[in-house]
Every structure is written in C-alpha cells, then in structure tokens.
Short mmCIF file of C-alpha atoms in Angstrom, two decimals:
data_model
loop_
_atom_site.label_atom_id
_atom_site.label_comp_id
_atom_site.label_asym_id
_atom_site.label_seq_id
_atom_site.Cartn_x
_atom_site.Cartn_y
_atom_site.Cartn_z
CA UNK A 1 -179.59 -89.59 -59.75
CA UNK A 2 -178.68 -86.86 -62.73
CA UNK A 3 -179.72 -83.36 -62.46
CA UNK A 4 -181.80 -81.67 -64.93
CA UNK A 5 -179.76 -82.01 -67.90
CA UNK A 6 -180.35 -79.58 -70.94
CA UNK A 7 -178.47 -79.97 -74.31
CA UNK A 8 -177.10 -78.13 -76.41
CA UNK A 9 -174.87 -76.06 -74.02
CA UNK A 10 -174.19 -73.70 -76.55
CA UNK A 11 -176.36 -73.05 -79.97
CA UNK A 12 -175.27 -70.31 -82.87
CA UNK A 13 -177.73 -69.72 -85.02
CA UNK A 14 -177.83 -67.23 -88.16
CA UNK A 15 -181.17 -64.82 -88.57
CA UNK A 16 -183.78 -67.05 -89.92
CA UNK A 17 -182.70 -70.13 -88.76
CA UNK A 18 -184.85 -72.80 -86.14
CA UNK A 19 -183.35 -73.15 -82.80
CA UNK A 20 -184.41 -76.55 -80.73
CA UNK A 21 -183.29 -76.75 -77.46
CA UNK A 22 -183.96 -79.84 -74.91
CA UNK A 23 -184.24 -80.38 -71.55
CA UNK A 24 -184.40 -83.70 -70.02
CA UNK A 25 -185.71 -82.93 -66.27
CA UNK A 26 -184.72 -84.87 -63.17
CA UNK A 27 -185.79 -89.01 -62.92
CA UNK A 28 -188.97 -88.94 -61.48
CA UNK A 29 -189.89 -85.80 -62.81
CA UNK A 30 -192.91 -84.90 -64.42
CA UNK A 31 -193.29 -81.27 -64.48
CA UNK A 32 -190.85 -78.92 -66.83
CA UNK A 33 -190.47 -75.20 -66.76
CA UNK A 34 -188.46 -73.20 -69.46
CA UNK A 35 -187.06 -69.70 -68.50
CA UNK A 36 -185.63 -67.05 -70.66
CA UNK A 37 -182.54 -64.49 -68.90
CA UNK A 38 -181.53 -61.91 -71.60
CA UNK A 39 -178.09 -60.32 -70.98
CA UNK A 40 -177.89 -58.11 -67.65
CA UNK A 41 -181.48 -58.95 -66.91
CA UNK A 42 -183.34 -61.45 -64.42
CA UNK A 43 -185.04 -64.91 -65.49
CA UNK A 44 -187.91 -64.44 -67.34
CA UNK A 45 -190.70 -67.40 -67.09
CA UNK A 46 -191.98 -68.57 -70.79
CA UNK A 47 -193.68 -72.07 -70.35
CA UNK A 48 -194.82 -74.86 -67.98
CA UNK A 49 -195.82 -78.31 -69.23
CA UNK A 50 -196.35 -81.21 -67.69
CA UNK A 51 -196.36 -84.62 -69.88
CA UNK A 52 -198.09 -83.97 -73.02
CA UNK A 53 -200.12 -81.09 -71.78
CA UNK A 54 -199.00 -77.12 -71.71
CA UNK A 55 -200.38 -75.89 -68.43
CA UNK A 56 -199.40 -72.47 -68.73
CA UNK A 57 -197.41 -70.51 -71.61
CA UNK A 58 -198.60 -66.76 -70.04
CA UNK A 59 -194.88 -66.06 -70.58
CA UNK A 60 -194.17 -66.97 -74.21
CA UNK A 61 -194.44 -64.97 -77.30
CA UNK A 62 -197.23 -65.81 -79.16
CA UNK A 63 -195.36 -65.91 -82.54
CA UNK A 64 -192.01 -68.25 -83.68
CA UNK A 65 -191.73 -70.01 -80.03
CA UNK A 66 -193.43 -73.44 -78.92
CA UNK A 67 -193.14 -75.91 -76.40
CA UNK A 68 -193.49 -79.67 -76.11
CA UNK A 69 -193.12 -82.33 -73.42
CA UNK A 70 -193.93 -85.38 -75.33
CA UNK A 71 -194.69 -88.98 -73.37
CA UNK A 72 -191.35 -90.05 -74.24
CA UNK A 73 -188.53 -88.25 -74.54
CA UNK A 74 -187.66 -84.87 -73.49
CA UNK A 75 -189.09 -81.38 -73.48
CA UNK A 76 -188.34 -79.17 -76.41
CA UNK A 77 -188.05 -75.64 -76.81
CA UNK A 78 -188.39 -74.43 -80.65
CA UNK A 79 -187.68 -70.94 -81.58
CA UNK A 80 -188.36 -70.28 -85.47
CA UNK A 81 -186.96 -67.68 -87.65
CA UNK A 82 -184.61 -66.51 -84.82
CA UNK A 83 -183.63 -63.21 -84.67
CA UNK A 84 -180.67 -61.45 -82.67
CA UNK A 85 -183.32 -60.58 -79.92
CA UNK A 86 -183.80 -64.08 -79.13
CA UNK A 87 -179.88 -64.15 -78.08
CA UNK A 88 -180.08 -65.44 -74.00
CA UNK A 89 -179.51 -68.25 -71.97
CA UNK A 90 -182.77 -70.39 -71.68
CA UNK A 91 -182.76 -72.66 -68.43
CA UNK A 92 -184.86 -75.77 -67.77
CA UNK A 93 -186.69 -76.66 -64.33
CA UNK A 94 -188.33 -79.39 -63.11
CA UNK A 95 -190.30 -80.31 -60.12
CA UNK A 96 -192.14 -83.72 -58.96
CA UNK A 97 -195.38 -81.44 -58.20
CA UNK A 98 -196.66 -84.15 -56.16
CA UNK A 99 -195.97 -82.44 -52.91
CA UNK A 100 -197.71 -79.38 -51.18
CA UNK A 101 -196.59 -76.23 -53.21
CA UNK A 102 -195.66 -74.68 -50.31
CA UNK A 103 -192.43 -76.98 -50.63
CA UNK A 104 -192.27 -77.45 -53.57
CA UNK A 105 -188.83 -76.37 -55.50
CA UNK A 106 -187.55 -76.31 -58.91
CA UNK A 107 -184.35 -78.19 -59.60
CA UNK A 108 -182.54 -75.90 -62.77
CA UNK A 109 -180.69 -77.55 -65.98
CA UNK A 110 -176.93 -74.98 -66.62
CA UNK A 111 -178.82 -73.25 -69.49
CA UNK A 112 -178.55 -73.23 -73.18
CA UNK A 113 -176.60 -69.98 -74.17
CA UNK A 114 -178.33 -69.37 -77.46
CA UNK A 115 -176.46 -66.57 -79.96
CA UNK A 116 -177.96 -65.35 -83.24
CA UNK A 117 -175.81 -63.91 -85.71
CA UNK D 1 -199.06 -59.18 -60.76
CA UNK D 2 -196.16 -60.16 -58.53
CA UNK D 3 -193.78 -58.15 -58.85
CA UNK D 4 -190.07 -58.64 -57.42
CA UNK D 5 -187.24 -56.37 -56.60
CA UNK D 6 -183.68 -56.70 -55.30
CA UNK D 7 -181.59 -54.63 -53.18
CA UNK D 8 -178.37 -53.86 -53.61
CA UNK D 9 -178.32 -54.55 -57.51
CA UNK D 10 -174.37 -54.73 -56.58
CA UNK D 11 -172.08 -55.25 -53.35
CA UNK D 12 -168.68 -55.18 -53.09
CA UNK D 13 -167.24 -56.50 -49.49
CA UNK D 14 -163.79 -57.57 -47.73
CA UNK D 15 -164.17 -61.16 -46.88
CA UNK D 16 -165.22 -61.96 -43.43
CA UNK D 17 -168.00 -58.97 -43.53
CA UNK D 18 -171.80 -60.14 -42.51
CA UNK D 19 -173.87 -58.93 -45.13
CA UNK D 20 -177.34 -58.45 -46.21
CA UNK D 21 -179.20 -58.93 -49.06
CA UNK D 22 -183.03 -57.80 -49.57
CA UNK D 23 -185.70 -58.95 -51.31
CA UNK D 24 -189.28 -57.11 -51.85
CA UNK D 25 -192.36 -58.56 -53.33
CA UNK D 26 -195.65 -56.68 -54.15
CA UNK D 27 -198.32 -59.75 -53.56
CA UNK D 28 -198.06 -61.23 -50.32
CA UNK D 29 -200.22 -64.61 -51.55
CA UNK D 30 -197.19 -66.86 -51.98
CA UNK D 31 -196.77 -70.19 -51.30
CA UNK D 32 -193.35 -69.86 -50.73
CA UNK D 33 -190.28 -67.60 -51.54
CA UNK D 34 -186.68 -69.12 -52.42
CA UNK D 35 -183.20 -67.71 -52.56
CA UNK D 36 -181.16 -69.17 -55.81
CA UNK D 37 -177.42 -68.88 -56.61
CA UNK D 38 -176.19 -68.26 -59.97
CA UNK D 39 -172.38 -68.59 -60.99
CA UNK D 40 -171.45 -66.99 -64.21
CA UNK D 41 -172.38 -69.02 -66.83
CA UNK D 42 -174.20 -71.66 -64.79
CA UNK D 43 -177.67 -73.04 -64.03
CA UNK D 44 -179.64 -71.89 -60.50
CA UNK D 45 -178.55 -73.59 -57.32
CA UNK D 46 -181.46 -73.26 -54.49
CA UNK D 47 -179.89 -71.69 -51.36
CA UNK D 48 -183.02 -71.86 -49.17
CA UNK D 49 -186.92 -72.11 -49.27
CA UNK D 50 -189.16 -70.31 -46.92
CA UNK D 51 -192.70 -71.79 -46.58
CA UNK D 52 -195.61 -68.81 -46.50
CA UNK D 53 -196.12 -69.84 -42.75
CA UNK D 54 -192.62 -69.84 -42.07
CA UNK D 55 -190.46 -66.93 -41.01
CA UNK D 56 -187.19 -68.13 -41.28
CA UNK D 57 -184.94 -70.97 -42.75
CA UNK D 58 -181.05 -71.70 -41.96
CA UNK D 59 -178.60 -73.52 -43.66
CA UNK D 60 -174.99 -73.36 -42.45
CA UNK D 61 -173.37 -69.03 -43.39
CA UNK D 62 -176.67 -68.58 -44.76
CA UNK D 63 -180.40 -67.34 -42.76
CA UNK D 64 -183.47 -66.20 -44.61
CA UNK D 65 -185.83 -64.48 -42.99
CA UNK D 66 -189.56 -63.87 -44.49
CA UNK D 67 -192.04 -61.13 -43.60
CA UNK D 68 -194.72 -61.69 -45.77
CA UNK D 69 -197.16 -59.41 -44.31
CA UNK D 70 -194.53 -56.23 -45.50
CA UNK D 71 -193.15 -58.51 -48.53
CA UNK D 72 -189.90 -58.35 -47.55
CA UNK D 73 -187.10 -61.19 -46.95
CA UNK D 74 -183.86 -61.00 -46.43
CA UNK D 75 -180.55 -63.40 -46.79
CA UNK D 76 -178.21 -62.61 -44.49
CA UNK D 77 -174.42 -64.36 -45.38
CA UNK D 78 -172.25 -64.76 -42.13
CA UNK D 79 -168.40 -64.44 -42.35
CA UNK D 80 -168.48 -64.00 -46.30
CA UNK D 81 -165.90 -65.98 -48.28
CA UNK D 82 -164.03 -65.24 -51.87
CA UNK D 83 -166.49 -68.37 -52.58
CA UNK D 84 -169.90 -66.78 -51.86
CA UNK D 85 -168.81 -64.43 -55.14
CA UNK D 86 -172.18 -65.28 -57.27
CA UNK D 87 -175.19 -63.58 -58.37
CA UNK D 88 -178.09 -64.02 -55.70
CA UNK D 89 -181.43 -64.43 -56.84
CA UNK D 90 -184.84 -64.24 -54.99
CA UNK D 91 -187.75 -66.37 -56.83
CA UNK D 92 -191.33 -66.09 -55.29
CA UNK D 93 -194.14 -68.82 -55.74
CA UNK D 94 -197.48 -67.06 -56.07
CA UNK D 95 -201.10 -69.05 -55.87
CA UNK D 96 -201.85 -70.15 -59.32
CA UNK D 97 -198.78 -68.60 -61.02
CA UNK D 98 -195.15 -69.70 -61.36
CA UNK D 99 -191.89 -68.27 -60.10
CA UNK D 100 -191.12 -64.87 -60.42
CA UNK D 101 -187.64 -63.69 -60.00
CA UNK D 102 -185.95 -60.59 -58.87
CA UNK D 103 -183.17 -59.26 -60.81
CA UNK D 104 -180.29 -60.53 -58.71
CA UNK D 105 -177.81 -58.86 -55.98
CA UNK D 106 -174.42 -59.56 -57.97
CA UNK D 107 -171.81 -60.35 -54.77
CA UNK D 108 -168.20 -59.98 -54.73
CA UNK D 109 -166.10 -60.79 -51.99
CA UNK D 110 -162.63 -59.80 -52.44
CA UNK D 111 -159.70 -61.94 -50.30
#
C-alpha cells in the first residue's frame, strides 16, 4: 500500500508564475489536508478537503491560493502569481476518517519544496 | 484558538542519554495529541498518538504522556541514539478543528 504521494518534490517558479502541487492520498483515504511549512517555522494548516468538497479552508490565504480534490485524480493546491514569500515546503496528509476522531491520524507525504525566484 | 508550544527549541545530548521533550497546549478540548518526527528535507512520521482519554502511550524506546487538565504532554526517549537526531513535532487535534502543530524541538544526539 503506497503512502501519500506528492509531486513534484521540488518546484522552482519565477515571481508571477503559477504553481500547481499535486497530492495522491493513500489508497482508501478520502480526506486530504494541506499544510505549509515556512523556513524555520512549524507546520500551519491550510485546507481540509473531502472528495469534491472543501470542508475547512480557514488557514488558506484568501487570494491567489485555491485547492481542489476532484472525484477522480489527485488533490491540487494551486498558487497563482507566486511571490517570494510563497517559498516554503507544502505538505499533504490523508486520512480515512471513517474511524473515531479520537483515534484519527493523518499520514503525511514527503512534501513539495517550492522556491520562488 | 488553540496554541501549541514546545520546549526546548533545540537540544543536543551525548549518545545513550535519556531525554524529555515538552509540549504545552492552551485548549484542553482535544480528540488526541500526536508526536511526529521530521527528518531534514523529509515528510513527517507519526511516532505516537494519545487519545484524550489516555494518559500515556509507549512504542519501543519512546513513551509519551498526556495531562489534559494542565495542557501538557511529554515525549520521553530512552537510551538515545544518533539515529534519533531529527525535529520532533507535537500536534493537537481539537474538536471541530484540525491539527495544530507546535514549532518543534530540534534534537541532535552526538556519537
């Protein structure tokens, strides 16, 4: 059973370009979470999605950022018109969420490291 | 709003030493608390998950405790090894919210 997969692992963009980060959850997982880790900082929650639904996007910047998790295919985190401050590691996690929340855990992917020149 | 802090921010110990990492959180209405390990340039690996009704969990040389009333958790590592060198993250799962992570403790175990 493959773990959470993210690609690309490294992404370089120039200011003003678009960045698309992809996340394939573990098999059987229907819940996806995106986190951002800025240099020398902890992980910050961005958005929580189920298939075709955004459940909680309270941690996502209102402008330039969007996320989706279509019925088929990976979850996509999209950053439009990137700026240098977007440079960070973006982690995706997945969970089955068909078990009690008290035992719920998230399985993390290896991350995508975005560098904005 | 839940806030999670971790002390110390960094720790360097000689191999073989027992050590304790601390995590504090402000809102005790949690589902669970989880300890993760993050290696440089890598993702997160779950180490231990403690449900809100539990007091501690053990896995090998690791033992995590939870005191919900005081908003604290500790991760105890016995007989540390150089391979334990990593950043250790504490994350709290709140009712109706998602995981809130602490800033981490960067551990170096010297051979």
